[in-house]
Coordinates of N, CA and C and ligand atoms in Angstrom, one line a residue:
X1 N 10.3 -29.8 -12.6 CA 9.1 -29.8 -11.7 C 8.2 -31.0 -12.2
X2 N 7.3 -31.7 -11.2 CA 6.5 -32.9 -11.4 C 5.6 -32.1 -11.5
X3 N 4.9 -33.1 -12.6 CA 3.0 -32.4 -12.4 C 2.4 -33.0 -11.0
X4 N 3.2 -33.3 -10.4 CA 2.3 -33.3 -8.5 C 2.5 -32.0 -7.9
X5 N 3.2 -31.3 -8.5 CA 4.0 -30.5 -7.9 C 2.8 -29.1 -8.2
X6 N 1.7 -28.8 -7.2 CA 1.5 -27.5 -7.6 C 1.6 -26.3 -6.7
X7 N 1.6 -25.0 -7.2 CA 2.3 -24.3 -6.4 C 1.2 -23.0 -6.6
X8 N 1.2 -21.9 -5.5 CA 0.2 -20.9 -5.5 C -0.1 -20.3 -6.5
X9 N 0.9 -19.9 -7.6 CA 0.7 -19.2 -8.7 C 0.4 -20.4 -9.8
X10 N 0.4 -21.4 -9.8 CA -0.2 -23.1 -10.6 C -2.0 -22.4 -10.3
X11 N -2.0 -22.3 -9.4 CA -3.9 -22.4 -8.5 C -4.4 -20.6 -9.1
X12 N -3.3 -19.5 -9.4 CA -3.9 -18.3 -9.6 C -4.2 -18.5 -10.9
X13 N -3.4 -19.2 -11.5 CA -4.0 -19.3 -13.3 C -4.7 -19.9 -13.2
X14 N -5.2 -20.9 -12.1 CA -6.5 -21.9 -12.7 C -7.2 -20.7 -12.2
X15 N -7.3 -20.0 -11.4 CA -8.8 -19.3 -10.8 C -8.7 -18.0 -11.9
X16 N -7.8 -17.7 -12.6 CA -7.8 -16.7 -13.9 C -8.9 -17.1 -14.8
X17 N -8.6 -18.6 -15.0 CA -9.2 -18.7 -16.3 C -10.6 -19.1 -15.8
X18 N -11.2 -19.2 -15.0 CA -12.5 -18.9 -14.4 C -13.1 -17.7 -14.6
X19 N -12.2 -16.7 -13.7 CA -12.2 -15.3 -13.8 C -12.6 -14.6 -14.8
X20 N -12.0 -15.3 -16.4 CA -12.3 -14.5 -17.6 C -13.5 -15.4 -18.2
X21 N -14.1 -15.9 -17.5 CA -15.4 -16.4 -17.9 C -16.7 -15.6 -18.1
X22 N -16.4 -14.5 -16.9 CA -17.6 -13.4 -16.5 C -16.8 -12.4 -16.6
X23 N -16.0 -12.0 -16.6 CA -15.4 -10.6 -16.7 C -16.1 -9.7 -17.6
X24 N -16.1 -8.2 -16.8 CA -16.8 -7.5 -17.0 C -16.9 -5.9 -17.4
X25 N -15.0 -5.9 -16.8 CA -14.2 -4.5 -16.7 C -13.9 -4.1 -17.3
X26 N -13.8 -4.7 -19.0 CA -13.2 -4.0 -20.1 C -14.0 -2.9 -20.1
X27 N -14.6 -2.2 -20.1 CA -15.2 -1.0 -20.4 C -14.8 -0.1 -19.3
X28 N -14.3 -0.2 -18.8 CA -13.8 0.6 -17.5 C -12.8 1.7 -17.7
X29 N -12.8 2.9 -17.3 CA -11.6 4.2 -17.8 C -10.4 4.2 -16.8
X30 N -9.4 3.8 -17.2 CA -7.7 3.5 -16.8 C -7.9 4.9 -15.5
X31 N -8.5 6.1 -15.8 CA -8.7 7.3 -14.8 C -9.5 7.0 -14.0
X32 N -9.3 6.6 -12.0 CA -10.0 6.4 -11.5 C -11.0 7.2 -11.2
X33 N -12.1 6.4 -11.6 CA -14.0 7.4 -11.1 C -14.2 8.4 -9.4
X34 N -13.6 7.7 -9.0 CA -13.6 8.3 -7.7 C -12.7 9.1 -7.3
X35 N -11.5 8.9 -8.4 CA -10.7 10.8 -8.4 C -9.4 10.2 -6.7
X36 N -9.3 8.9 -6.8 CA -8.7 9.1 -5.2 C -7.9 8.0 -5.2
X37 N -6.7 8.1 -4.8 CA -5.5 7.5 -4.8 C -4.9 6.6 -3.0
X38 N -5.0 6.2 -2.9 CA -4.8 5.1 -1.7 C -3.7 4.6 -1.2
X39 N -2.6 4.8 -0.7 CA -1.5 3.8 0.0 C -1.7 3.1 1.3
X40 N -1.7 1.9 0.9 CA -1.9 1.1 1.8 C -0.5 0.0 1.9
X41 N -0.9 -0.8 3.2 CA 0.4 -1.7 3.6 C 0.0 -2.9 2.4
X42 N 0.8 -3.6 2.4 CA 0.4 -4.8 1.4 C -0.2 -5.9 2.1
X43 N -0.3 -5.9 3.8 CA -0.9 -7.0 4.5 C -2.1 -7.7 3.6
X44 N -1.6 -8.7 3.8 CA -2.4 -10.0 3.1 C -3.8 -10.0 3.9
X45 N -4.1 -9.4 5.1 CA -5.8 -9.3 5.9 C -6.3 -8.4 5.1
X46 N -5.8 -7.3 4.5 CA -6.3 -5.9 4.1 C -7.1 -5.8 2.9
X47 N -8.4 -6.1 2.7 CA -8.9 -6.0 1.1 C -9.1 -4.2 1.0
X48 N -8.5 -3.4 0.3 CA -8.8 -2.5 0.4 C -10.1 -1.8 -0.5
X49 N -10.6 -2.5 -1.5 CA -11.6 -2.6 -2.4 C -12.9 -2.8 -1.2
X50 N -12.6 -4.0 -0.9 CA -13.8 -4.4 -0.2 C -14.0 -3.4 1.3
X51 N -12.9 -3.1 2.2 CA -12.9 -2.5 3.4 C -13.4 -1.1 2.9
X52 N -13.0 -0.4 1.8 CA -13.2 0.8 1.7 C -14.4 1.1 0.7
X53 N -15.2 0.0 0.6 CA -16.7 0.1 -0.5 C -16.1 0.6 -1.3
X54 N -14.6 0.3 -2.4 CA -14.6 0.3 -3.7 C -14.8 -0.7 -4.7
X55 N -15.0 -0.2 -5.4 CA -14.9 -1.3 -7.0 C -14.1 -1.2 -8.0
X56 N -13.5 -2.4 -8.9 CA -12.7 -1.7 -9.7 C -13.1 -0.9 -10.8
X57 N -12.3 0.0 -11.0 CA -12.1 1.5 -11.9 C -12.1 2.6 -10.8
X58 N -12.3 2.5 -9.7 CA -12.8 3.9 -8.9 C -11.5 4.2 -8.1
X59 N -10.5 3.7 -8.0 CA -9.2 4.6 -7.5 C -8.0 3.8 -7.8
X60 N -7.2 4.3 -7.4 CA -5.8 3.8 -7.2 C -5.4 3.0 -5.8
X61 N -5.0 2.1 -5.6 CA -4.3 1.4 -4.6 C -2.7 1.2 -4.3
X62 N -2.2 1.9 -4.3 CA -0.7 1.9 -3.6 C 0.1 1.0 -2.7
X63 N -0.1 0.0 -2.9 CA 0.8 -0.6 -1.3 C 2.0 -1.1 -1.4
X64 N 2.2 -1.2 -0.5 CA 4.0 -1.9 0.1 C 4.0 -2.1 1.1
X65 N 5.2 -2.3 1.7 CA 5.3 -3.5 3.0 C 5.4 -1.9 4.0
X66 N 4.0 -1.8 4.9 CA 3.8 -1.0 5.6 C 3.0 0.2 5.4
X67 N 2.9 0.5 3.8 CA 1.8 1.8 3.1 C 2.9 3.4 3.4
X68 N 4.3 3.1 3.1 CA 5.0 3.9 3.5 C 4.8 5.2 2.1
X69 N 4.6 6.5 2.4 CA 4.8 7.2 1.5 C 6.2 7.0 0.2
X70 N 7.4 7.1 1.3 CA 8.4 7.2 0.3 C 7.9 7.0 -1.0
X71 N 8.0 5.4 -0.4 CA 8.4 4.7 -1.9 C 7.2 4.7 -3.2
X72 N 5.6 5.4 -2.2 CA 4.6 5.2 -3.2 C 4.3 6.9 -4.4
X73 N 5.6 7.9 -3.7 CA 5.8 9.5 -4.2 C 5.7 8.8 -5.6
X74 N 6.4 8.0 -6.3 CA 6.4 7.9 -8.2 C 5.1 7.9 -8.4
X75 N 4.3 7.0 -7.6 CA 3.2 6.5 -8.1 C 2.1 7.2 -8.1
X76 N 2.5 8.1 -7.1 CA 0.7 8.6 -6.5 C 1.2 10.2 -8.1
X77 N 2.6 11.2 -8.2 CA 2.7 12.0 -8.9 C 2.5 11.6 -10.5
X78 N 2.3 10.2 -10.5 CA 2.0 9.8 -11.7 C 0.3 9.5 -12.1
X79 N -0.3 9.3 -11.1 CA -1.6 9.0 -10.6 C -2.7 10.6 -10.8
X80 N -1.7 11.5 -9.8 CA -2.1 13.0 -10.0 C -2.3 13.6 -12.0
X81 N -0.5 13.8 -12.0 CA -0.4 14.2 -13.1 C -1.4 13.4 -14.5
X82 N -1.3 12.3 -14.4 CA -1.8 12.0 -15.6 C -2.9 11.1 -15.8
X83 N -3.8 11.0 -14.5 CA -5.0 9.8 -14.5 C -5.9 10.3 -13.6
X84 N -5.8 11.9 -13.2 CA -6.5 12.5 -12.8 C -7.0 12.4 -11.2
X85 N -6.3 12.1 -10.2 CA -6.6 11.8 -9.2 C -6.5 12.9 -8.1
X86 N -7.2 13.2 -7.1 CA -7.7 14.7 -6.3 C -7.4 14.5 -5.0
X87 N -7.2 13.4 -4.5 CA -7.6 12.9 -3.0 C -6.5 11.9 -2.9
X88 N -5.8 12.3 -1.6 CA -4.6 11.1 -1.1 C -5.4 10.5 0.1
X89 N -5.4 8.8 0.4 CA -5.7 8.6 1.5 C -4.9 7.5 2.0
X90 N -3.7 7.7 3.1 CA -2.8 7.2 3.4 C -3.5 6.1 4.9
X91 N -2.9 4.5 4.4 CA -3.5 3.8 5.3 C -2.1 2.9 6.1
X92 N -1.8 3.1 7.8 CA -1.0 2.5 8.2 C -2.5 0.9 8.7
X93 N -1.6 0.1 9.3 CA -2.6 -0.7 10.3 C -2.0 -1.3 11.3
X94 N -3.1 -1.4 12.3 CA -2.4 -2.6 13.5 C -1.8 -3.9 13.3
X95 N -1.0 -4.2 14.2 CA -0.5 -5.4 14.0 C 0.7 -5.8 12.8
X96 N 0.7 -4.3 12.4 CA 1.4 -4.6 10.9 C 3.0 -5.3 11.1
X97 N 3.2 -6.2 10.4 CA 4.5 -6.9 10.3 C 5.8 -5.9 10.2
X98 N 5.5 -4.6 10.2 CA 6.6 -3.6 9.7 C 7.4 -3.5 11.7
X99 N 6.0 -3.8 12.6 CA 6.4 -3.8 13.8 C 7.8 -4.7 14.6
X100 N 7.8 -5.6 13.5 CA 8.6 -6.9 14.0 C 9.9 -7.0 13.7
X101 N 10.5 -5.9 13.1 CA 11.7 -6.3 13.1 C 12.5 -5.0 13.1
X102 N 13.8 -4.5 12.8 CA 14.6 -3.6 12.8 C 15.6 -3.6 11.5
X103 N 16.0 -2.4 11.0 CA 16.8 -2.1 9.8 C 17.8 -3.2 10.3
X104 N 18.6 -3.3 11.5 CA 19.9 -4.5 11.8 C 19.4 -6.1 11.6
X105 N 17.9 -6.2 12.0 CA 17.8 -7.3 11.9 C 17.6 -8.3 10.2
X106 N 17.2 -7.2 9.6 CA 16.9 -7.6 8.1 C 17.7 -7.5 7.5
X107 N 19.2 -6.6 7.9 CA 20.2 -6.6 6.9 C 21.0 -7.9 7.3
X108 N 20.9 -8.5 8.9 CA 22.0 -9.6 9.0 C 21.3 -10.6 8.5
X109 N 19.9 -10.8 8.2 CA 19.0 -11.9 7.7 C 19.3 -12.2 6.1
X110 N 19.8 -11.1 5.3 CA 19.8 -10.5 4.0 C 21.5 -11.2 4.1
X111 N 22.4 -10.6 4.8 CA 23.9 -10.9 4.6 C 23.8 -12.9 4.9
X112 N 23.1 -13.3 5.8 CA 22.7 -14.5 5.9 C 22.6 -15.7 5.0
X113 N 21.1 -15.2 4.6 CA 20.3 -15.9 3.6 C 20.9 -15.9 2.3
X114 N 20.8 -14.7 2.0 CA 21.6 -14.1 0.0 C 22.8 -13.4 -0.1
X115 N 23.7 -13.7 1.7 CA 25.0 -12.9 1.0 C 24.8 -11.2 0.4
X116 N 24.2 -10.8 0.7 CA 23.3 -9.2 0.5 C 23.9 -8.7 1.4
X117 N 24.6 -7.2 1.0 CA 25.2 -6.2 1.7 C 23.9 -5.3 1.0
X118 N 22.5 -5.2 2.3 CA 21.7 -3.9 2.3 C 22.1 -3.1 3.5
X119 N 23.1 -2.4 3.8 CA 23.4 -1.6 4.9 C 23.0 -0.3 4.2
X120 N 23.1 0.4 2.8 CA 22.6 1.4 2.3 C 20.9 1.3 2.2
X121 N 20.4 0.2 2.4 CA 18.5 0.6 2.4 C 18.2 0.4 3.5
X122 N 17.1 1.5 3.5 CA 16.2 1.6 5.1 C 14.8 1.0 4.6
X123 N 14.7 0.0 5.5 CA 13.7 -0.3 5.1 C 12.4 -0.1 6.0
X124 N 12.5 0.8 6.5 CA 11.3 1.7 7.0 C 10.4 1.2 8.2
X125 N 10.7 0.2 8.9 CA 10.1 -0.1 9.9 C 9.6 0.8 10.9
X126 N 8.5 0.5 11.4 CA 8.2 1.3 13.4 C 7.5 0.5 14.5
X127 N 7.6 1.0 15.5 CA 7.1 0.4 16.4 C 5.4 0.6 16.6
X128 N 5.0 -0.7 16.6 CA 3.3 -1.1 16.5 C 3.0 -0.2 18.2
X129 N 3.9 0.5 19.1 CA 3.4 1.3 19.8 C 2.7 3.0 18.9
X130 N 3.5 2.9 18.0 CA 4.0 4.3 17.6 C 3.5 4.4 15.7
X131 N 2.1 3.7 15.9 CA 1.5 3.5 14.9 C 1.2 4.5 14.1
X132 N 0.3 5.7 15.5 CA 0.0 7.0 14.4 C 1.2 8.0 14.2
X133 N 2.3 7.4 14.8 CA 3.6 8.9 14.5 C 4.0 8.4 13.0
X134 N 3.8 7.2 12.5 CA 4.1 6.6 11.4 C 3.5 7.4 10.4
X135 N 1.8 7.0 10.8 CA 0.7 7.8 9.7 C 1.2 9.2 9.8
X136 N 1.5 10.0 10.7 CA 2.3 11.4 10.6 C 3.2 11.9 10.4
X137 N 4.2 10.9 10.3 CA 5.5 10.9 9.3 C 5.6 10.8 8.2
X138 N 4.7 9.7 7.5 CA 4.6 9.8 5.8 C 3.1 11.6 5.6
X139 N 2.4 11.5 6.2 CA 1.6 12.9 6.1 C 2.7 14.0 5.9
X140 N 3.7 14.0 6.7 CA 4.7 14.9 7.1 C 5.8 14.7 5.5
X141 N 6.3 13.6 5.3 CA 6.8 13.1 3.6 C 6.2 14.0 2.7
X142 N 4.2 13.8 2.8 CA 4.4 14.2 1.4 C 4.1 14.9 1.4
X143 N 4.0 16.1 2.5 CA 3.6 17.5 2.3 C 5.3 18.3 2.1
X144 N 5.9 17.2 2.3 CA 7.3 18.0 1.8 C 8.0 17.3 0.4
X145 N 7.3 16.9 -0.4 CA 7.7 16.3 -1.2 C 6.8 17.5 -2.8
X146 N 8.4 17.8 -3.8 CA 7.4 19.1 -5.1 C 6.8 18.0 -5.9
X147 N 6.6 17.0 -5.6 CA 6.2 16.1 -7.2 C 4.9 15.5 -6.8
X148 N 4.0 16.0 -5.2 CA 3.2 15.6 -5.4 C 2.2 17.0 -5.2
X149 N 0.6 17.2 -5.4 CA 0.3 17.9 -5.2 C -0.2 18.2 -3.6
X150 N 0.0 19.6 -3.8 CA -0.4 19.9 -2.1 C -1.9 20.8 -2.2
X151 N -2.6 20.9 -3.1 CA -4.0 21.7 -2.8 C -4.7 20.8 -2.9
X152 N -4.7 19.8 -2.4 CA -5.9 18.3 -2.7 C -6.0 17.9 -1.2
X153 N -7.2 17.4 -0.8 CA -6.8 16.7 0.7 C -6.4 15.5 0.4
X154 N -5.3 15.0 1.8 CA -4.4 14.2 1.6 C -4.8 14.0 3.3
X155 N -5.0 12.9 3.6 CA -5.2 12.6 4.9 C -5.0 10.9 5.4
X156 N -4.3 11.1 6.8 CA -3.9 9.6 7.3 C -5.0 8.9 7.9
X157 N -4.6 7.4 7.9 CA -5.9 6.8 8.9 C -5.0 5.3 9.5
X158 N -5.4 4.7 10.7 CA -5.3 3.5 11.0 C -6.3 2.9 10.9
X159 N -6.2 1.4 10.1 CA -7.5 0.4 9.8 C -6.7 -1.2 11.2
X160 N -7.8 -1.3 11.7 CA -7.7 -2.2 12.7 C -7.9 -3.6 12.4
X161 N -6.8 -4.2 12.6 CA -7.1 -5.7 11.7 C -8.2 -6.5 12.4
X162 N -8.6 -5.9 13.6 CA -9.4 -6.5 14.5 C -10.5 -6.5 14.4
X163 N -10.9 -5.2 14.3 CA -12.4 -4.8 13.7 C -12.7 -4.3 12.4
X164 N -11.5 -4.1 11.8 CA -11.8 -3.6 10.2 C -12.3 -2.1 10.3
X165 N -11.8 -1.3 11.2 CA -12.5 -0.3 11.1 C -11.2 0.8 11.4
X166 N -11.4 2.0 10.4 CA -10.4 2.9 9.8 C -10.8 3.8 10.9
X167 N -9.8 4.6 11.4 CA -9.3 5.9 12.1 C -8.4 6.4 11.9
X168 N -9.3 8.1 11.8 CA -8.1 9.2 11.1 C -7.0 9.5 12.6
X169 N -6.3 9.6 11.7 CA -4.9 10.3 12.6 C -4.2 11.7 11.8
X170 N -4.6 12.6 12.7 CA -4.9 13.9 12.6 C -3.5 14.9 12.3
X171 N -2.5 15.5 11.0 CA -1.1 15.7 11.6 C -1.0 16.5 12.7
X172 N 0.4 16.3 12.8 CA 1.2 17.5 13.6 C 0.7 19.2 13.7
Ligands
ZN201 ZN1 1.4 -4.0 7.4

């Protein structure tokens, strides 16, 4: 590499070492304050700190490409069990990129690009029609899932990349 050469994570360690100029969080308890655990999509529009008036120490954030329960069950039973968390609040959104494509189209993209046989992973897509069956399908996940708790409220919502504004979606 040339030193002309800089690249997004070159610019995250310069804004780090800014960062630990004021830093303020050491004192902060690893157990979130607010007792509440969050899966969200990983969309790059989504601050979920800022959209949901948290700060850090006060919950858990969970994301992945879409806020799909499956994959966030290790995290949130680990979140429960041992960092004390009370409250599930599951976030799909509009416009999400999960809309755009299909399990056939990312595995021939995958056999393509990297020679990748993923025909065994689903990678969880839905249709941006069929937004809140999504939110009520992972609702539906983790009330069927023994590793997470089920006497805690656990509830879905759509956040609108348009307006920034969250709505619950109610289950089955
Ligand atoms: Zn998304």
């Amino acid at each position: 590499m040339t030193n002309v050469t800089t690249t997004a994570i070159d610019g995250i360690l310069e804004a780090n070492q800014e960062f630990v100029k004021t830093y303020e969080a050491r004192d902060l308890l690893a157990r979130p304050a607010k007792k509440v655990a969050i899966v969200a999509c990983m969309d790059a529009r989504i601050d979920p700190f800022r959209c949901l008036g948290l700060a850090e120490g006060d919950a858990h954030i969970i994301r992945n490409a879409g806020g799909r329960v499956i994959e966030a069950l290790r995290s949130l039973s680990i979140s429960q069990q041992l960092l004390g968390t009370e409250e599930v609040a599951i976030i799909h959104h509009t416009a999400c990129g999960m809309a755009t494509f299909t399990d056939a189209e990312i595995r021939t993209r995958l056999r393509e690009n990297l020679g990748a046989d993923a025909d065994h992973i689903a990678f969880l897509p839905f249709s941006a029609k069929e937004i809140d069956e999504s939110v009520r399908a992972d609702l539906a996940i983790y009330r069927r899932s023994p590793i997470v708790r089920q006497d805690i409220p656990v509830r879905g919502f759509v956040y609108d990349v348009e307006t920034g504004a969250l709505r619950e979606v109610l289950p089955d």
